PDB file of C-alpha atoms and ligand atoms in Angstrom:
ATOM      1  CA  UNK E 157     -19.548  14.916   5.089  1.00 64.00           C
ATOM      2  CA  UNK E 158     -21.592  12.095   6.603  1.00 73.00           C
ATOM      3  CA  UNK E 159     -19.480   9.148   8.294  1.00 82.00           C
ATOM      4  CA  UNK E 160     -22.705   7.105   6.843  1.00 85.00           C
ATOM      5  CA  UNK E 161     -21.621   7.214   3.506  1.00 89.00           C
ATOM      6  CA  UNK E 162     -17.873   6.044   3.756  1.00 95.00           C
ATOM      7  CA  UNK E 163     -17.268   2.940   3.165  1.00 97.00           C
ATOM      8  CA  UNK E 164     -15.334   0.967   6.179  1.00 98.00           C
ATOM      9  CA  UNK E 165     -12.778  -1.968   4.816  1.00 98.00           C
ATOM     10  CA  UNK E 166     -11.191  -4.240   7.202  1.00 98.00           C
ATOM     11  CA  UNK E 167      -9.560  -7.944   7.647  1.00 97.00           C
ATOM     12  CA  UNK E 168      -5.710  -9.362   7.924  1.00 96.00           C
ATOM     13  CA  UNK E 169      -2.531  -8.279   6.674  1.00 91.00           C
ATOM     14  CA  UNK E 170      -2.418  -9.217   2.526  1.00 91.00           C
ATOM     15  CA  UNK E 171      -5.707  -9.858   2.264  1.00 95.00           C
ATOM     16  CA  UNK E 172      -5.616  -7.099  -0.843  1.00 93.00           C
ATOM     17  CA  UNK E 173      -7.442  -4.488   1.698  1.00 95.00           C
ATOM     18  CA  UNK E 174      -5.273  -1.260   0.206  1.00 94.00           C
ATOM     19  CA  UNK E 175      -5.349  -2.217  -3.515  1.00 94.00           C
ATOM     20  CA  UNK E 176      -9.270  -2.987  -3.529  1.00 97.00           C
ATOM     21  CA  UNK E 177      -9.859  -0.475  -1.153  1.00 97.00           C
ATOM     22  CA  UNK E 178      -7.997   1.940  -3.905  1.00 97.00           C
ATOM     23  CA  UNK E 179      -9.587   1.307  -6.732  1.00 97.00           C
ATOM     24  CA  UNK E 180     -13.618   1.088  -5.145  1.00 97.00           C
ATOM     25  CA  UNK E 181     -12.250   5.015  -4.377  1.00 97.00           C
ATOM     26  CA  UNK E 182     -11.519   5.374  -7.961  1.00 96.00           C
ATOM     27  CA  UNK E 183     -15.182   4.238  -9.117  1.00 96.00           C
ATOM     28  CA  UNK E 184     -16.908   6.065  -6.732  1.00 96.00           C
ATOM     29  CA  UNK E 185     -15.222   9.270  -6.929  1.00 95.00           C
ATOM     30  CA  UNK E 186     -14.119   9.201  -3.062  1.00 96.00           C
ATOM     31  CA  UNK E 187     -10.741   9.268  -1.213  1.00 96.00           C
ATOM     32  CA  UNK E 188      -8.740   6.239  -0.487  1.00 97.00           C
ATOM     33  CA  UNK E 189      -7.127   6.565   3.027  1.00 97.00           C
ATOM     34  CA  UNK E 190      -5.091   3.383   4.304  1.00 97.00           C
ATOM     35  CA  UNK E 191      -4.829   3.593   8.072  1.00 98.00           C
ATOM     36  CA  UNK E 192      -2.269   1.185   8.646  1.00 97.00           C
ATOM     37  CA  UNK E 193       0.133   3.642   6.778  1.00 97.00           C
ATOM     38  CA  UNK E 194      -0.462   5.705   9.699  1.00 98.00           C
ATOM     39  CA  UNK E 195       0.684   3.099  12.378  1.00 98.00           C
ATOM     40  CA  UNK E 196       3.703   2.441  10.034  1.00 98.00           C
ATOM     41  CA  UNK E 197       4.836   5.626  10.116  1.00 98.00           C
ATOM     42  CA  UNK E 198       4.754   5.841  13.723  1.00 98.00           C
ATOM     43  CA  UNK E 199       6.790   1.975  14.012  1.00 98.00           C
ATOM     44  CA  UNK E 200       9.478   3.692  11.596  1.00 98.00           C
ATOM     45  CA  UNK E 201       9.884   7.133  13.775  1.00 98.00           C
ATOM     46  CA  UNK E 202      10.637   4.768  16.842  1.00 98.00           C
ATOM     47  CA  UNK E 203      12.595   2.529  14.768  1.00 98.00           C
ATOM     48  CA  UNK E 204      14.554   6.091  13.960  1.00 98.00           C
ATOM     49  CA  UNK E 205      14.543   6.830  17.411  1.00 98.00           C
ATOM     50  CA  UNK E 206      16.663   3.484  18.634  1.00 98.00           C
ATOM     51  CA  UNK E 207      13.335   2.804  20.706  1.00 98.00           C
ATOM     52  CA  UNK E 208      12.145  -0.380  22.146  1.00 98.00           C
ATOM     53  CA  UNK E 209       8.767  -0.834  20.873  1.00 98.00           C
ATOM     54  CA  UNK E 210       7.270  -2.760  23.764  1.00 97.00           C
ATOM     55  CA  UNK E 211       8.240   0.350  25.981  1.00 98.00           C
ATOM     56  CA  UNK E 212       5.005   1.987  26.184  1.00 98.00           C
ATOM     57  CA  UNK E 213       5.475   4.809  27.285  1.00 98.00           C
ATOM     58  CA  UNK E 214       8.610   5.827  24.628  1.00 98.00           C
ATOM     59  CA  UNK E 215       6.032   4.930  22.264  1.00 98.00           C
ATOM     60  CA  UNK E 216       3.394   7.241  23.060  1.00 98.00           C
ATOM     61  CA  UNK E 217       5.740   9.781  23.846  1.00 97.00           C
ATOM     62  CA  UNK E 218       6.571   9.586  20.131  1.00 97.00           C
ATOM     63  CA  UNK E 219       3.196   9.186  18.722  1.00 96.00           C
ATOM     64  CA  UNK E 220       2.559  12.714  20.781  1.00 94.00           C
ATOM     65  CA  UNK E 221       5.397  14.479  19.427  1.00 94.00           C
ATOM     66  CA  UNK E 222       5.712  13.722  16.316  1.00 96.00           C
ATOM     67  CA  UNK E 223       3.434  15.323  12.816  1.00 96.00           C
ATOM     68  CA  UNK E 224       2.448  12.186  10.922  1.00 97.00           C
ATOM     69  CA  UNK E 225      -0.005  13.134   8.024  1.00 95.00           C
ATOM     70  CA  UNK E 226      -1.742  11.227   4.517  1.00 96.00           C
ATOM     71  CA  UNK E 227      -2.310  12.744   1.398  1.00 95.00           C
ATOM     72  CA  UNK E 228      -4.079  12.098  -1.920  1.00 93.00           C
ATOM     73  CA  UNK E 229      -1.172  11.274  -4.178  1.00 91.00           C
ATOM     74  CA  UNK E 230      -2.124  12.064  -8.318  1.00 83.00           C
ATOM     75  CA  UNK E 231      -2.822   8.361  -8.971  1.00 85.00           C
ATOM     76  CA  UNK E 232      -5.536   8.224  -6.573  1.00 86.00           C
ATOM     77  CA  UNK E 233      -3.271   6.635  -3.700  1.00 91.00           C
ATOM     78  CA  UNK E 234      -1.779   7.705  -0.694  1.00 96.00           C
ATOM     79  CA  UNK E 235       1.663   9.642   0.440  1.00 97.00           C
ATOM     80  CA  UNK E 236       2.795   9.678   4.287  1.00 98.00           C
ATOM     81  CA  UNK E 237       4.354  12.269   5.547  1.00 98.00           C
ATOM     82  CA  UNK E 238       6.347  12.268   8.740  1.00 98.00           C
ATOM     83  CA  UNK E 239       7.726  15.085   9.821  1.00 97.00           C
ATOM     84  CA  UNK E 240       7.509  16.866   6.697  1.00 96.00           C
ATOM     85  CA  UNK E 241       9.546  14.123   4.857  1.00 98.00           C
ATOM     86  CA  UNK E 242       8.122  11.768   2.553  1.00 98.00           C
ATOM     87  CA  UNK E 243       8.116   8.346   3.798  1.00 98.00           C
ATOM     88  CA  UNK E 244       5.660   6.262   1.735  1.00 97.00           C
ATOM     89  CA  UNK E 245       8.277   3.793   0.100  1.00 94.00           C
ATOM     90  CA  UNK E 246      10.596   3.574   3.395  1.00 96.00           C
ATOM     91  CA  UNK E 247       7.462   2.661   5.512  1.00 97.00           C
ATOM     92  CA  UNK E 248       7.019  -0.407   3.728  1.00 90.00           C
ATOM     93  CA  UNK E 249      10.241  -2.374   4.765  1.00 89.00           C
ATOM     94  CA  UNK E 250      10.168  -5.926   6.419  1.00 85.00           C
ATOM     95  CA  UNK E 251      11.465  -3.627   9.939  1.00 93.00           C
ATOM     96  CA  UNK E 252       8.608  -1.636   9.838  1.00 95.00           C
ATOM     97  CA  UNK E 253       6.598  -4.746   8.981  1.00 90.00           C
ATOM     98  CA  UNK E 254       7.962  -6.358  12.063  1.00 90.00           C
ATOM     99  CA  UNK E 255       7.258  -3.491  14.245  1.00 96.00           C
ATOM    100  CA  UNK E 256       4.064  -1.739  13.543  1.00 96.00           C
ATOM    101  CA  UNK E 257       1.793  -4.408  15.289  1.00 93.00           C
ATOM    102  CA  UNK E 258       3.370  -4.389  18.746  1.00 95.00           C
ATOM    103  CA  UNK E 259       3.589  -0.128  18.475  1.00 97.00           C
ATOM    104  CA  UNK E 260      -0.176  -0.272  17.596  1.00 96.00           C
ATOM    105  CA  UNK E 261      -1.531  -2.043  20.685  1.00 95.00           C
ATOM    106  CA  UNK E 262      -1.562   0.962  23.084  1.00 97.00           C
ATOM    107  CA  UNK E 263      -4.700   2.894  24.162  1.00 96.00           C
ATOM    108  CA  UNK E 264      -3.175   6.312  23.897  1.00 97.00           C
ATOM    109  CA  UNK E 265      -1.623   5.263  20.391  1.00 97.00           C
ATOM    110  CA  UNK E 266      -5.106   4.069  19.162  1.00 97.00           C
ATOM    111  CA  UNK E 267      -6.757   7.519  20.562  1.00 96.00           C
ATOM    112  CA  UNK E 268      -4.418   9.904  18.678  1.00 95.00           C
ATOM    113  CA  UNK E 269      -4.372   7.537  15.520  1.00 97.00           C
ATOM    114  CA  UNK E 270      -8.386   7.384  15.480  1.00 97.00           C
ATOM    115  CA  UNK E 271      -9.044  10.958  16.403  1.00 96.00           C
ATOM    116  CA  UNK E 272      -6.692  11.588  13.007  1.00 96.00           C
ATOM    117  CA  UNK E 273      -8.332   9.162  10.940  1.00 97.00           C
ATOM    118  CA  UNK E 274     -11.761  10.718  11.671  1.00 97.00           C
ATOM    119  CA  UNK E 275     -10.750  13.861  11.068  1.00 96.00           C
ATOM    120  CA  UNK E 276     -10.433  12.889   7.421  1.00 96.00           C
ATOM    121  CA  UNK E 277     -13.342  10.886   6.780  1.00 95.00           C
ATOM    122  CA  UNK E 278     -15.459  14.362   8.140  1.00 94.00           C
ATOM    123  CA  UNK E 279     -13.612  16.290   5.448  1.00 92.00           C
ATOM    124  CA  UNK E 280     -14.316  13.852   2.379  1.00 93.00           C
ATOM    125  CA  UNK E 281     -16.310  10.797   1.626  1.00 95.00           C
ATOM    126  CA  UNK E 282     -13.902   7.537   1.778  1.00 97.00           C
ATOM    127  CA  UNK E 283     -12.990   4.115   1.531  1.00 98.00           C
ATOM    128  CA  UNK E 284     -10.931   3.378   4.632  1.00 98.00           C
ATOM    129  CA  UNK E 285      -8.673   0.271   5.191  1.00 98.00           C
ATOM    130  CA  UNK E 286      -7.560  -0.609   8.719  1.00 97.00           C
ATOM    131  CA  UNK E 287      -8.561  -3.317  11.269  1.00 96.00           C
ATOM    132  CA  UNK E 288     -10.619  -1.445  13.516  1.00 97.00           C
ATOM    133  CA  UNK E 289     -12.953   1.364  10.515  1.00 98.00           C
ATOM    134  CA  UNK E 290     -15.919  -1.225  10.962  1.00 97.00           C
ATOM    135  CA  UNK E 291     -16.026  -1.639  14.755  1.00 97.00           C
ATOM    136  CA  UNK E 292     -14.381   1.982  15.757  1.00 97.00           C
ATOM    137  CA  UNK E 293     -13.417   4.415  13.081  1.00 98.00           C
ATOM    138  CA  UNK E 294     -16.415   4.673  11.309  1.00 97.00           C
ATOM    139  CA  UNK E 295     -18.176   2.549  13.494  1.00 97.00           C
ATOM    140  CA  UNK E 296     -21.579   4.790  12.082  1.00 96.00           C
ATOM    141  CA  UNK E 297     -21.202   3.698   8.472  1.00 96.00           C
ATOM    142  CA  UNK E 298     -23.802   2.090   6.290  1.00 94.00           C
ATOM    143  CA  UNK E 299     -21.268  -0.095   4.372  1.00 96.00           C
ATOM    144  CA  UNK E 300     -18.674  -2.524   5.895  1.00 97.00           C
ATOM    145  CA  UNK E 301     -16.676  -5.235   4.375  1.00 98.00           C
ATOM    146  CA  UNK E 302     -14.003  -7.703   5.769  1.00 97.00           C
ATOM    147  CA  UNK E 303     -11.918  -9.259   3.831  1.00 97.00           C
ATOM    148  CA  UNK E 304      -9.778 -12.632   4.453  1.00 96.00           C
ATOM    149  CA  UNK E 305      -7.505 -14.913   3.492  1.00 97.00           C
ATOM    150  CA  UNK E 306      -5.781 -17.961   3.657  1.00 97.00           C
ATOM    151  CA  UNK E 307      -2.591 -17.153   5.668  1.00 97.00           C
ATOM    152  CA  UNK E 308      -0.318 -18.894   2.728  1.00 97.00           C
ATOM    153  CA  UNK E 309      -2.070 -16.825   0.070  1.00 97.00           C
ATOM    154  CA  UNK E 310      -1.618 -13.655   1.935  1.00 97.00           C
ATOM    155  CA  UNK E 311       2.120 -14.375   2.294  1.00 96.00           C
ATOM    156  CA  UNK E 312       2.682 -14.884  -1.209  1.00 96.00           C
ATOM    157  CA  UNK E 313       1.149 -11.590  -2.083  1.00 93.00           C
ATOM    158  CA  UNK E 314       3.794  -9.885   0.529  1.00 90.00           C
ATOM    159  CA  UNK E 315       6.249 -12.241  -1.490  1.00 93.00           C
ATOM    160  CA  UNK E 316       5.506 -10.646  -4.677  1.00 92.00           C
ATOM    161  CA  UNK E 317       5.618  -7.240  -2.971  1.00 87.00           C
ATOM    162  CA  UNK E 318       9.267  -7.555  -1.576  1.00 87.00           C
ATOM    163  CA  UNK E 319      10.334  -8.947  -5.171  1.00 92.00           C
ATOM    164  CA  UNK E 320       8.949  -5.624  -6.684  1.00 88.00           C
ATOM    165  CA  UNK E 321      11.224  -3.950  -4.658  1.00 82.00           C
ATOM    166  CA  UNK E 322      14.149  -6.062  -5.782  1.00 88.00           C
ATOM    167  CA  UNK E 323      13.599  -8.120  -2.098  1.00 87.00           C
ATOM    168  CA  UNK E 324      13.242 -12.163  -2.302  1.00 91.00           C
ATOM    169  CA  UNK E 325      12.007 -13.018   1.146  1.00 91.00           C
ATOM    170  CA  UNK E 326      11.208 -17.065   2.631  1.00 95.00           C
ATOM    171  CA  UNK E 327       7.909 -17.725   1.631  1.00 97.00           C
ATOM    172  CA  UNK E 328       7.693 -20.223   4.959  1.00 97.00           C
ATOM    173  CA  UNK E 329       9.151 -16.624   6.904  1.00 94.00           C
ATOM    174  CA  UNK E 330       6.412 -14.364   5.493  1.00 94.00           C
ATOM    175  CA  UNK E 331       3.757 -17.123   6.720  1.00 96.00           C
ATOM    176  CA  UNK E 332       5.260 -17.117  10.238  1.00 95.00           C
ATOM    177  CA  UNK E 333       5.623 -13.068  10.344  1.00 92.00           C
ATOM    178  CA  UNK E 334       2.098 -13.080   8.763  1.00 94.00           C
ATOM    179  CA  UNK E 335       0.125 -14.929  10.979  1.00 95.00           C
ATOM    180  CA  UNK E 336       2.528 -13.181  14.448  1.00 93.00           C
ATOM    181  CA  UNK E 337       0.676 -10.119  13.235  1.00 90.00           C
ATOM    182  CA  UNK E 338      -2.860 -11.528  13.059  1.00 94.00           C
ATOM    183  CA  UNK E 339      -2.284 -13.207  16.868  1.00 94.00           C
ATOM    184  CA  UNK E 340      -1.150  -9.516  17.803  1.00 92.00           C
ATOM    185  CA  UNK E 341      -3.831  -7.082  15.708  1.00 90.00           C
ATOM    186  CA  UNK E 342      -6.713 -10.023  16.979  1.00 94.00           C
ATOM    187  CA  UNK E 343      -6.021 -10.975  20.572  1.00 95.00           C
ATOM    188  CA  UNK E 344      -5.469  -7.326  21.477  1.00 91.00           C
ATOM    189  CA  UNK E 345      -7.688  -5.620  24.005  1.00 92.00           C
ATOM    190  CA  UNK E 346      -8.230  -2.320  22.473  1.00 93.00           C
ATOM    191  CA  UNK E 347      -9.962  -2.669  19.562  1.00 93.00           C
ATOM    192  CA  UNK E 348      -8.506  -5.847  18.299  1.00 94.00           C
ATOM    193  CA  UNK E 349      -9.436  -6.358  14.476  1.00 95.00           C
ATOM    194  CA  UNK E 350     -12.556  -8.390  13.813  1.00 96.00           C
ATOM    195  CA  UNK E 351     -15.446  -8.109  11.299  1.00 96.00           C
ATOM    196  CA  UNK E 352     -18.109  -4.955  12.301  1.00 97.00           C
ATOM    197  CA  UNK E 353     -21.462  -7.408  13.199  1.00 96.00           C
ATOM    198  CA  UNK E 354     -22.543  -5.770   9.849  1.00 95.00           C
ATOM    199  CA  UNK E 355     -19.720  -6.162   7.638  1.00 96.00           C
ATOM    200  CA  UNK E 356     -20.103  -7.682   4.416  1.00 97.00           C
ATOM    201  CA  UNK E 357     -17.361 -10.786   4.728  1.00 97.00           C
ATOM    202  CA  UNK E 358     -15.482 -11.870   1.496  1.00 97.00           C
ATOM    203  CA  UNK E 359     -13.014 -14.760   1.496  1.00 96.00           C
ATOM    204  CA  UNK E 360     -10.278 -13.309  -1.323  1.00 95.00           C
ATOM    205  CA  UNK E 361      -8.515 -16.498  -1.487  1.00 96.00           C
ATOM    206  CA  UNK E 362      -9.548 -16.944  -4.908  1.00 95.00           C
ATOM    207  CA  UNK E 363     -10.674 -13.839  -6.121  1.00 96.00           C
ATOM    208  CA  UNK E 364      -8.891 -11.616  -8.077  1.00 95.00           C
ATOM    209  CA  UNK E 365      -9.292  -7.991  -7.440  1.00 96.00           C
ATOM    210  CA  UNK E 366     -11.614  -6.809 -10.117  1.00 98.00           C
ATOM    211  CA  UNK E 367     -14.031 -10.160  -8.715  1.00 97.00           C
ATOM    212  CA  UNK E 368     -13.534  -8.546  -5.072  1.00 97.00           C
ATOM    213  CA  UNK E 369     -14.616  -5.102  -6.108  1.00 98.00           C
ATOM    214  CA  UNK E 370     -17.568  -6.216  -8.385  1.00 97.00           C
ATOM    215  CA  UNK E 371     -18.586  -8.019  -5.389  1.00 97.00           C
ATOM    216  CA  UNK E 372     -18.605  -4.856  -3.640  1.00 97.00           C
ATOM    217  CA  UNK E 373     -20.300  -2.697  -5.870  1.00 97.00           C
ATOM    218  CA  UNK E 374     -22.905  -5.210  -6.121  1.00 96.00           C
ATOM    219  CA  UNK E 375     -23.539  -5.240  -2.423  1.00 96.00           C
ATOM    220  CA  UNK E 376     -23.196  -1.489  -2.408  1.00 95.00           C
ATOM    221  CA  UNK E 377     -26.076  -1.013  -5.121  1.00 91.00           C
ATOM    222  CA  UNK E 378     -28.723  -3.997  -2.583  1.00 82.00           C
ATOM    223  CA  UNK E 379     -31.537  -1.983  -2.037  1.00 65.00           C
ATOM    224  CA  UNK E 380     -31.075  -2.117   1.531  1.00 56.00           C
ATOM    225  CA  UNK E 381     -27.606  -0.246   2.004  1.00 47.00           C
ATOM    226  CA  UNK E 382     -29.222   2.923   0.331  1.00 44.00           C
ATOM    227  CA  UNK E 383     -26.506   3.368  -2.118  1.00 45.00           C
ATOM    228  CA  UNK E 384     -26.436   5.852  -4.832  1.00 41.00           C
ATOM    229  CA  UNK E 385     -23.146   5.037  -6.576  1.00 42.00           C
ATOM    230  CA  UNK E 386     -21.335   8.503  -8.427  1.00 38.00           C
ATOM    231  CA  UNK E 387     -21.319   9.476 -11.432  1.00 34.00           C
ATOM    232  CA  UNK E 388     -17.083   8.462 -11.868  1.00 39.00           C
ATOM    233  CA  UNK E 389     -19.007   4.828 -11.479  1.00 35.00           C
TER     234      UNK E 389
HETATM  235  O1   DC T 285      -2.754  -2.315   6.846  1.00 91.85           O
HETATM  236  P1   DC T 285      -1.273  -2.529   7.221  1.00 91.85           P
HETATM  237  O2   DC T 285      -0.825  -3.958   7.067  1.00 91.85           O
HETATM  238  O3   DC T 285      -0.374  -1.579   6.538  1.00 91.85           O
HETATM  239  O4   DC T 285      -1.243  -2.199   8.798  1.00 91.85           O
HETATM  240  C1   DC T 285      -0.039  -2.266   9.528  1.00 91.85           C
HETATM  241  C2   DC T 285      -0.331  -2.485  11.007  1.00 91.85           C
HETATM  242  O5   DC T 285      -0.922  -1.322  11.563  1.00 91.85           O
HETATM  243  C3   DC T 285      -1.249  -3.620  11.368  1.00 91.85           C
HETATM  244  O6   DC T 285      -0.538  -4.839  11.482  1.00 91.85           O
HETATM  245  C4   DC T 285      -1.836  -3.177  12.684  1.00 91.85           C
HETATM  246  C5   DC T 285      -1.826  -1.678  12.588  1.00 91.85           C
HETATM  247  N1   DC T 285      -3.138  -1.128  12.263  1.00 91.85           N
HETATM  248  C6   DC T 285      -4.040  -0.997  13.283  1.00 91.85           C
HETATM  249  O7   DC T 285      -3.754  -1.408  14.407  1.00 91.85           O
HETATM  250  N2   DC T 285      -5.241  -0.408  13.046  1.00 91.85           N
HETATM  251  C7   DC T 285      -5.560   0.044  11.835  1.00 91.85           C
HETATM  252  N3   DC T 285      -6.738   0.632  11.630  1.00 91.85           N
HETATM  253  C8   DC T 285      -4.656  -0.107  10.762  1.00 91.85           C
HETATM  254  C9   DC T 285      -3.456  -0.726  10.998  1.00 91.85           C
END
C-alpha cells in the first residue's frame, strides 16, 4: 500500500479525532487505527508495573519488553492487545488518562511506537488518529486534517464519556486535566503535536460529527488532493 493514500488525522485530546476518524474508515472502505491507544497501553503496563512514569528509562525498558498490538474489531473499530490480553475498555480510565502524556514524551518511546504504526499503514490503506500522523507518521500523505476545539467543549465530551461508563467526573477537573495534556503533547521536543503545514484545519466546536466528516469528504473529492473515493462511499 501507498502511505500517499492514507489519510493522516490529528489535533487535541476530545476534539472527536477517533469517532470521525472511525467512521471516514467506514465510507471509504479503509482501516481505522487510533494511535493514541497505543501510548495508552504502554501508560497502563507501567501503571501495572508500580512504575514512575517520569523515570525514563523504566519506561522504555517497558515499551521494549512488552507485545502491544491493534486490531480491526467487527464494528469497524479498534481492540488493544497487551500482552495477549485484551485491554481496550481498561485503557480508557482517568489513570491511564493521567499518565499516557508524560510516558509518550521519550525519543526511544516515539521510535518503537512510530516504527509500529507504520508498519500498519504499509499493510492497509487508513485513517490514522494521533498527534504526530501529519508531521511524522505518515508525514508522505496526500490528505491531512487537524482538528480542534475549544478546551471546555472537549472536556464535556470526556464528561459524557466517563458517564457512559457509569463515571461522573468535575467538569472544571476534566478542563484542567485537558488542557495539562495539550501543554505536555504541544511543548514537547520530539514531535510535539501541531497541524502538518498541509493539513486541512477544522474547528469542531460546533460541528457535529456527520458536519466534520462531510467536510472531509468534500475536501477529499477537491480536484487537487487526487482523490478517488471507494466504492463503500
Ligand atoms: O488520542 P488519545 O487521547 O487516546 O492519546 C493519548 C495520548 O497518547 C496523548 O495525550 C499523547 C499520546 N499520543 C502521542 O503522543 N502520539 C500519538 N500519535 C497519539 C497519542
Amino acid at each position: 500500500m501507498s502511505l500517499e493514500h492514507s489519510i493522516a488525522i490529528d489535533g487535541p485530546a476530545g476534539a472527536g479525532k477517533s469517532t470521525v476518524a472511525r467512521m471516514l474508515a467506514h465510507a471509504l472502505g479503509y482501516r481505522y487505527v487510533s494511535t493514541g491507544d497505543l501510548y495508552r497501553a504502554l501508560a497502563l503496563e507501567v501503571i501495572r508495573r508500580g512504575l514512575d512514569p517520569y523515570d525514563e528509562a523504566a519506561v522504555v525498558d517497558v515499551a521494549k519488553s512488552v507485545c502491544i498490538r491493534v486490531e480491526r474489531s467487527e464494528c469497524g473499530g479498534q481492540r488493544t492487545i497487551l500482552n495477549n490480553e485484551d485491554v481496550t475498555e481498561e485503557i480508557r480510565s482517568a489513570e491511564v488518562d493521567s499518565v499516557v502524556s508524560p510516558v509518550s514524551v521519550y525519543s526511544q518511546v516515539r521510535k518503537h511506537m512510530v516504527e509500529a504504526q507504520r508498519a500498519i499503514a504499509y499493510d492497509a490503506d487508513v485513517v490514522m488518529d494521533g498527534r504526530d500522523i501529519g508531521t511524522v507518521v505518515l508525514a508522505e500523505s496526500a490528505h491531512k486534517f487537524y482538528l480542534t476545539a475549544s478546551a471546555e467543549e472537549r472536556a464535556r465530551r470526556r464528561q459524557l464519556d466517563y458517564a457512559r461508563q457509569g463515571r461522573h467526573v468535575d467538569l472544571a477537573d476534566l478542563v484542567e486535566e485537558i488542557e495539562k495534556r495539550d501543554t505536555i503533547d504541544s511543548t514537547r521536543q520530539i514531535s510535539p503535536l501541531r497541524p502538518a503545514p498541509d493539513a486541512v484545519v477544522i474547528d469542531c466546536t460546533t460541528l457535529s460529527p456527520d458536519e466534520v466528516v462531510d467536510t472531509m469528504l468534500a475536501a477529499l473529492r477537491r480536484p487537487a488532493s487526487c482523490f478517488t473515493l471507494s466504492q463503500n462511499s
